Amino acid sequence: QVQLVESGGGLVQTGGSLRVSCAASGRTFSPYTVGWWRQFPGKEREFVSAIRSDGRTVHYSDSVRGRFTISSADTKNTVVNLQMTNLQPEDTAVYYCAATLTTLPRTMASVREASNYDYWGQGTQVTVSS
């Protein structure tokens, strides 16, 4: 059984920084693409960022580009970090990581499609106070 566990959420003031991490465990598992998503109360999950299996190809939503940085801590995407800077109250959400078992088409649309992800973590709360 594959598990994705997020960590590192918490409370931060406006303009502050946080790093959330996603660790994959279970049977031999090397995620092809790992994505970060977030969900606001009463809303659907929205795409935040993703990193492909090469560990270098990354994608960001317009709302976080330039403020968030995704990176892989190893060569297999089994630990993926999302460094968040200049956090704003509108970034307050539950952040989820997700992973795919297959290679996605090399398009932005493919990483932004939630149904393409095979495994999801339980989420970690990020709260930005004003």
Coordinates of N, CA, C and O in Angstrom, one line a residue:
Q1 N 0.8 -1.2 0.0 CA 0.0 0.0 0.0 C 0.9 1.2 0.0 O 1.8 1.3 0.8
V2 N 0.6 2.2 -0.9 CA 1.4 3.4 -1.0 C 0.7 4.4 -0.1 O -0.5 4.6 -0.1
Q3 N 1.5 5.2 0.6 CA 1.0 6.3 1.4 C 1.8 7.5 1.1 O 3.0 7.5 0.9
L4 N 1.1 8.6 1.1 CA 1.7 10.0 1.0 C 1.4 10.7 2.3 O 0.2 10.8 2.7
V5 N 2.4 11.2 2.9 CA 2.2 11.9 4.2 C 2.7 13.3 4.0 O 3.9 13.5 3.7
E6 N 1.9 14.3 4.3 CA 2.3 15.7 4.3 C 2.7 16.1 5.7 O 2.2 15.6 6.7
S7 N 3.6 17.1 5.7 CA 4.0 17.6 7.0 C 4.5 19.1 6.8 O 4.7 19.5 5.6
G8 N 4.6 19.8 7.9 CA 5.1 21.2 7.8 C 4.1 22.3 7.7 O 4.5 23.5 7.7
G9 N 2.8 22.0 7.7 CA 1.9 23.1 7.7 C 1.9 23.8 9.1 O 2.6 23.4 10.0
G10 N 1.1 24.8 9.2 CA 1.0 25.6 10.4 C 0.5 27.0 10.2 O -0.1 27.3 9.2
L11 N 0.7 27.8 11.2 CA 0.3 29.2 11.2 C 1.4 30.1 11.0 O 2.5 30.0 11.6
V12 N 1.2 31.1 10.1 CA 2.3 32.0 9.8 C 1.6 33.4 9.6 O 0.5 33.5 9.2
Q13 N 2.4 34.4 9.8 CA 1.9 35.8 9.6 C 2.0 36.1 8.1 O 2.8 35.6 7.4
T14 N 1.2 37.1 7.7 CA 1.3 37.6 6.3 C 2.8 38.0 6.0 O 3.4 38.7 6.7
G15 N 3.2 37.5 4.8 CA 4.6 37.8 4.4 C 5.6 36.8 4.8 O 6.7 36.8 4.4
G16 N 5.1 35.9 5.7 CA 6.0 34.8 6.2 C 6.2 33.7 5.2 O 5.7 33.7 4.1
S17 N 7.0 32.7 5.7 CA 7.3 31.5 4.9 C 7.0 30.2 5.6 O 7.1 30.2 6.9
L18 N 6.7 29.2 4.9 CA 6.5 27.9 5.4 C 7.0 26.9 4.3 O 7.0 27.2 3.1
R19 N 7.5 25.7 4.8 CA 7.8 24.7 3.9 C 6.9 23.5 4.2 O 6.9 23.0 5.4
V20 N 6.2 22.9 3.3 CA 5.5 21.7 3.4 C 6.2 20.6 2.7 O 6.8 20.8 1.6
S21 N 6.1 19.4 3.2 CA 6.8 18.3 2.6 C 5.9 17.1 2.4 O 4.9 17.0 3.1
C22 N 6.2 16.3 1.4 CA 5.4 15.1 1.0 C 6.3 14.0 1.0 O 7.3 14.0 0.2
A23 N 6.1 12.9 1.8 CA 6.9 11.7 1.8 C 6.1 10.6 1.3 O 5.0 10.3 1.9
A24 N 6.6 9.8 0.4 CA 5.9 8.6 -0.2 C 6.5 7.4 0.5 O 7.8 7.3 0.6
S25 N 5.7 6.5 0.9 CA 6.2 5.3 1.5 C 5.3 4.1 1.1 O 4.3 4.3 0.5
G26 N 5.8 2.9 1.4 CA 5.1 1.7 1.0 C 5.9 0.8 0.1 O 7.1 0.8 0.2
R27 N 5.3 0.1 -0.7 CA 6.0 -0.8 -1.6 C 6.9 0.1 -2.5 O 6.7 1.3 -2.6
T28 N 7.8 -0.6 -3.2 CA 8.7 0.1 -4.1 C 7.9 1.0 -5.0 O 7.1 0.6 -5.8
F29 N 8.1 2.3 -4.8 CA 7.3 3.3 -5.4 C 8.1 4.5 -5.8 O 8.6 5.1 -4.9
S30 N 8.2 4.8 -7.0 CA 8.8 6.0 -7.4 C 7.8 6.8 -8.2 O 7.5 6.5 -9.4
P31 N 7.2 7.8 -7.6 CA 6.2 8.6 -8.3 C 6.8 9.2 -9.6 O 7.9 9.7 -9.6
Y32 N 6.0 9.3 -10.6 CA 6.4 9.9 -11.8 C 6.3 11.4 -11.7 O 7.2 12.2 -12.0
T33 N 5.1 11.9 -11.3 CA 4.9 13.3 -11.1 C 4.3 13.4 -9.7 O 3.4 12.7 -9.3
V34 N 4.7 14.4 -8.9 CA 4.2 14.7 -7.6 C 3.6 16.2 -7.7 O 4.3 17.1 -8.2
G35 N 2.4 16.3 -7.3 CA 1.8 17.6 -7.4 C 1.3 18.1 -6.0 O 1.1 17.2 -5.1
W36 N 1.2 19.4 -5.8 CA 0.6 20.0 -4.6 C -0.6 20.7 -5.0 O -0.7 21.4 -6.1
W37 N -1.7 20.4 -4.3 CA -3.0 21.0 -4.5 C -3.4 21.7 -3.2 O -2.9 21.4 -2.1
R38 N -4.4 22.5 -3.2 CA -4.9 23.1 -2.0 C -6.4 23.2 -2.2 O -7.0 23.3 -3.3
Q39 N -7.1 23.2 -1.0 CA -8.5 23.3 -1.0 C -9.0 24.4 0.0 O -8.6 24.3 1.2
F40 N -9.7 25.3 -0.5 CA -10.3 26.3 0.4 C -11.7 25.8 0.9 O -12.3 25.0 0.2
P41 N -12.1 26.3 2.1 CA -13.4 25.8 2.6 C -14.5 26.0 1.5 O -14.7 27.1 1.0
G42 N -15.3 24.9 1.3 CA -16.4 25.0 0.4 C -16.0 25.0 -1.1 O -16.9 25.2 -1.9
K43 N -14.8 24.9 -1.4 CA -14.3 24.9 -2.8 C -13.7 23.6 -3.2 O -13.3 22.8 -2.4
E44 N -13.6 23.4 -4.5 CA -12.9 22.3 -5.0 C -11.4 22.5 -4.9 O -10.9 23.6 -4.8
R45 N -10.6 21.4 -4.9 CA -9.2 21.5 -4.8 C -8.7 22.2 -6.1 O -9.2 22.0 -7.2
E46 N -7.6 23.0 -5.9 CA -7.0 23.6 -7.0 C -5.6 23.3 -7.1 O -4.9 23.1 -6.1
F47 N -5.1 23.3 -8.3 CA -3.7 22.9 -8.5 C -2.8 24.1 -8.0 O -3.1 25.2 -8.2
V48 N -1.7 23.7 -7.4 CA -0.7 24.6 -7.0 C 0.6 24.5 -7.7 O 1.1 25.4 -8.3
S49 N 1.2 23.3 -7.7 CA 2.5 23.1 -8.3 C 2.7 21.6 -8.6 O 2.0 20.8 -8.0
A50 N 3.6 21.3 -9.5 CA 4.0 19.9 -9.7 C 5.4 19.8 -10.2 O 6.0 20.7 -10.7
I51 N 6.0 18.6 -9.9 CA 7.4 18.3 -10.3 C 7.3 16.9 -11.0 O 6.8 16.0 -10.5
R52 N 8.0 16.9 -12.2 CA 8.0 15.6 -12.9 C 9.1 14.7 -12.5 O 9.9 15.1 -11.7
S53 N 9.1 13.5 -13.0 CA 10.0 12.5 -12.5 C 11.5 12.8 -12.8 O 12.4 12.3 -12.1
D54 N 11.8 13.7 -13.7 CA 13.2 14.1 -13.9 C 13.7 15.0 -12.8 O 14.9 15.3 -12.8
G55 N 12.8 15.4 -11.9 CA 13.2 16.3 -10.8 C 13.5 17.7 -11.2 O 13.9 18.5 -10.3
R56 N 13.4 18.0 -12.4 CA 13.7 19.4 -12.9 C 12.5 20.1 -13.5 O 12.4 21.3 -13.4
T57 N 11.7 19.4 -14.2 CA 10.6 20.0 -14.9 C 9.5 20.3 -13.8 O 9.0 19.4 -13.2
V58 N 9.2 21.6 -13.7 CA 8.2 22.0 -12.6 C 7.1 22.9 -13.3 O 7.3 23.5 -14.3
H59 N 6.0 22.9 -12.6 CA 4.9 23.7 -13.0 C 4.3 24.4 -11.9 O 4.3 23.9 -10.7
Y60 N 3.8 25.6 -12.1 CA 3.1 26.4 -11.0 C 1.8 27.0 -11.6 O 1.7 27.3 -12.7
S61 N 0.9 27.2 -10.7 CA -0.3 28.0 -11.0 C 0.1 29.5 -11.0 O 1.1 29.9 -10.4
D62 N -0.6 30.3 -11.7 CA -0.3 31.7 -11.8 C -0.3 32.4 -10.4 O 0.4 33.3 -10.2
S63 N -1.2 31.9 -9.5 CA -1.4 32.5 -8.2 C -0.2 32.3 -7.3 O 0.0 33.1 -6.3
V64 N 0.7 31.3 -7.6 CA 1.8 31.1 -6.7 C 3.2 31.3 -7.3 O 4.2 31.3 -6.7
R65 N 3.2 31.4 -8.7 CA 4.4 31.5 -9.4 C 5.2 32.7 -8.9 O 4.7 33.8 -8.7
G66 N 6.5 32.4 -8.6 CA 7.3 33.5 -8.1 C 7.4 33.5 -6.6 O 8.3 34.2 -6.0
R67 N 6.4 32.9 -5.9 CA 6.4 32.9 -4.4 C 6.7 31.5 -3.9 O 7.2 31.3 -2.8
F68 N 6.2 30.4 -4.6 CA 6.4 29.1 -4.2 C 7.4 28.4 -5.0 O 7.6 28.6 -6.2
T69 N 8.2 27.5 -4.4 CA 9.2 26.7 -5.1 C 9.0 25.2 -4.8 O 9.1 24.9 -3.6
I70 N 8.9 24.4 -5.8 CA 8.8 22.9 -5.5 C 10.1 22.3 -5.8 O 10.8 22.7 -6.8
S71 N 10.5 21.3 -5.1 CA 11.7 20.6 -5.3 C 11.6 19.2 -4.8 O 10.8 18.9 -3.9
S72 N 12.5 18.4 -5.3 CA 12.6 17.0 -4.9 C 13.8 16.8 -4.0 O 14.9 17.3 -4.4
A73 N 13.7 16.2 -2.9 CA 14.8 16.0 -2.0 C 15.6 14.8 -2.4 O 16.7 14.6 -1.8
D74 N 15.2 14.0 -3.3 CA 15.9 12.8 -3.7 C 15.8 12.7 -5.2 O 15.1 13.5 -5.9
T75 N 16.3 11.6 -5.8 CA 16.2 11.4 -7.3 C 15.0 10.7 -7.7 O 14.8 10.4 -8.9
K76 N 14.1 10.3 -6.8 CA 13.0 9.5 -7.1 C 11.7 10.1 -6.8 O 10.6 9.5 -6.9
N77 N 11.7 11.4 -6.4 CA 10.5 12.1 -6.0 C 9.7 11.4 -4.9 O 8.5 11.6 -4.7
T78 N 10.4 10.7 -4.0 CA 9.8 10.1 -2.8 C 9.6 11.1 -1.7 O 8.9 10.9 -0.8
V79 N 10.4 12.2 -1.8 CA 10.2 13.3 -0.8 C 10.2 14.6 -1.7 O 11.2 14.9 -2.3
V80 N 9.1 15.3 -1.6 CA 9.0 16.5 -2.4 C 8.6 17.7 -1.5 O 7.7 17.5 -0.7
N81 N 9.3 18.7 -1.6 CA 9.0 19.9 -0.7 C 8.4 21.0 -1.5 O 8.7 21.2 -2.7
L82 N 7.6 21.8 -0.8 CA 7.0 23.0 -1.4 C 7.4 24.2 -0.5 O 6.9 24.3 0.6
Q83 N 8.3 25.0 -0.9 CA 8.7 26.2 -0.1 C 7.8 27.3 -0.5 O 7.7 27.7 -1.6
M84 N 7.2 27.9 0.5 CA 6.2 28.9 0.3 C 6.7 30.2 0.9 O 6.9 30.2 2.1
T85 N 6.8 31.3 0.2 CA 7.3 32.5 0.7 C 6.2 33.6 0.4 O 5.3 33.4 -0.4
N86 N 6.4 34.7 1.1 CA 5.5 35.9 0.9 C 4.0 35.4 1.0 O 3.2 35.7 0.2
L87 N 3.7 34.6 2.0 CA 2.4 34.0 2.1 C 1.4 35.1 2.4 O 1.6 36.1 3.2
Q88 N 0.2 34.9 1.9 CA -0.9 35.9 2.0 C -2.1 35.2 2.6 O -2.2 34.0 2.5
P89 N -3.0 35.9 3.2 CA -4.2 35.3 3.8 C -5.0 34.4 2.8 O -5.5 33.4 3.2
E90 N -4.9 34.8 1.6 CA -5.6 34.0 0.6 C -5.0 32.7 0.2 O -5.5 31.9 -0.5
D91 N -3.8 32.4 0.8 CA -3.1 31.1 0.7 C -3.6 30.2 1.7 O -3.2 29.0 1.7
T92 N -4.4 30.6 2.7 CA -4.9 29.8 3.7 C -5.8 28.7 3.1 O -6.7 28.9 2.4
A93 N -5.4 27.4 3.4 CA -6.1 26.3 2.8 C -5.5 25.0 3.4 O -4.5 25.0 4.1
V94 N -6.1 23.9 3.1 CA -5.5 22.6 3.3 C -4.7 22.2 2.1 O -5.2 22.3 1.0
Y95 N -3.5 21.9 2.3 CA -2.6 21.5 1.2 C -2.4 20.0 1.1 O -2.1 19.4 2.1
Y96 N -2.6 19.5 -0.1 CA -2.5 18.1 -0.3 C -1.4 17.8 -1.3 O -1.2 18.6 -2.3
C97 N -0.7 16.7 -1.1 CA 0.2 16.2 -2.2 C -0.5 15.0 -2.9 O -1.3 14.3 -2.3
A98 N -0.1 14.8 -4.1 CA -0.6 13.7 -4.9 C 0.5 13.2 -5.8 O 1.4 14.0 -6.2
A99 N 0.3 12.0 -6.2 CA 1.4 11.4 -7.0 C 0.7 10.5 -8.1 O -0.3 9.9 -7.9
T100 N 1.5 10.4 -9.2 CA 1.0 9.6 -10.3 C 1.9 8.4 -10.5 O 3.1 8.4 -10.1
L101 N 1.4 7.3 -11.0 CA 2.1 6.1 -11.2 C 2.6 6.0 -12.7 O 3.4 5.1 -13.0
T102 N 2.2 6.9 -13.5 CA 2.5 6.8 -14.9 C 3.0 8.2 -15.3 O 2.8 9.2 -14.7
T103 N 3.7 8.2 -16.5 CA 4.2 9.4 -17.0 C 3.0 10.2 -17.7 O 2.3 9.7 -18.5
L104 N 2.9 11.5 -17.3 CA 1.8 12.3 -17.8 C 2.3 12.9 -19.1 O 3.5 13.2 -19.3
P105 N 1.4 13.3 -20.0 CA 1.8 14.0 -21.2 C 2.5 15.3 -20.7 O 2.2 15.9 -19.7
R106 N 3.4 15.8 -21.5 CA 4.2 16.9 -21.1 C 3.5 18.2 -21.5 O 4.0 19.1 -22.2
T107 N 2.4 18.3 -20.8 CA 1.6 19.5 -21.0 C 1.2 20.1 -19.6 O 1.0 19.3 -18.7
M108 N 0.9 21.3 -19.5 CA 0.5 21.9 -18.3 C -0.9 21.4 -17.9 O -1.2 21.1 -16.8
A109 N -1.7 21.1 -18.9 CA -3.1 20.6 -18.6 C -3.0 19.3 -17.9 O -3.9 19.0 -17.1
S110 N -2.1 18.5 -18.3 CA -2.0 17.1 -17.7 C -1.8 17.2 -16.2 O -2.3 16.4 -15.4
V111 N -0.9 18.1 -15.7 CA -0.6 18.1 -14.3 C -1.6 18.8 -13.5 O -1.7 18.7 -12.3
R112 N -2.5 19.6 -14.2 CA -3.5 20.3 -13.6 C -4.8 19.5 -13.4 O -5.8 20.0 -12.9
E113 N -4.8 18.3 -13.9 CA -6.0 17.5 -13.9 C -5.9 16.5 -12.7 O -5.1 15.6 -12.7
A114 N -6.8 16.7 -11.8 CA -6.8 15.9 -10.5 C -7.0 14.5 -10.7 O -6.4 13.6 -10.0
S115 N -7.7 14.1 -11.7 CA -8.0 12.7 -12.0 C -6.8 11.9 -12.5 O -6.8 10.7 -12.5
N116 N -5.8 12.6 -12.9 CA -4.5 12.0 -13.3 C -3.7 11.5 -12.2 O -2.7 10.7 -12.4
Y117 N -4.0 11.9 -11.0 CA -3.2 11.5 -9.8 C -3.8 10.2 -9.2 O -5.0 10.1 -9.0
D118 N -2.9 9.3 -8.9 CA -3.3 8.0 -8.4 C -3.4 7.9 -6.9 O -4.2 7.1 -6.3
Y119 N -2.6 8.7 -6.2 CA -2.5 8.7 -4.7 C -2.6 10.1 -4.2 O -2.0 11.0 -4.8
W120 N -3.2 10.2 -3.1 CA -3.4 11.5 -2.4 C -3.0 11.4 -0.9 O -3.3 10.3 -0.3
G121 N -2.4 12.4 -0.4 CA -2.2 12.5 1.1 C -3.4 13.0 1.8 O -4.5 13.3 1.2
Q122 N -3.3 13.0 3.1 CA -4.5 13.5 3.9 C -4.6 15.0 4.1 O -5.6 15.5 4.5
G123 N -3.5 15.7 3.7 CA -3.6 17.1 3.8 C -2.9 17.7 5.0 O -2.9 17.1 6.1
T124 N -2.5 18.9 4.9 CA -1.9 19.7 6.0 C -2.4 21.1 5.9 O -2.4 21.7 4.9
Q125 N -2.8 21.6 7.1 CA -3.4 22.9 7.1 C -2.3 24.0 7.1 O -1.4 23.9 7.9
V126 N -2.5 25.0 6.3 CA -1.7 26.2 6.2 C -2.6 27.4 6.5 O -3.6 27.6 5.8
T127 N -2.3 28.1 7.5 CA -3.1 29.3 7.9 C -2.2 30.5 7.9 O -1.2 30.5 8.6
V128 N -2.6 31.5 7.2 CA -1.9 32.8 7.1 C -2.7 33.9 7.8 O -3.8 34.2 7.3
S129 N -2.2 34.4 8.9 CA -2.9 35.4 9.6 C -2.6 36.8 9.1 O -1.5 37.1 8.7
S130 N -3.6 37.7 9.1 CA -3.4 39.0 8.6 C -3.0 40.0 9.7 O -3.0 39.6 10.8

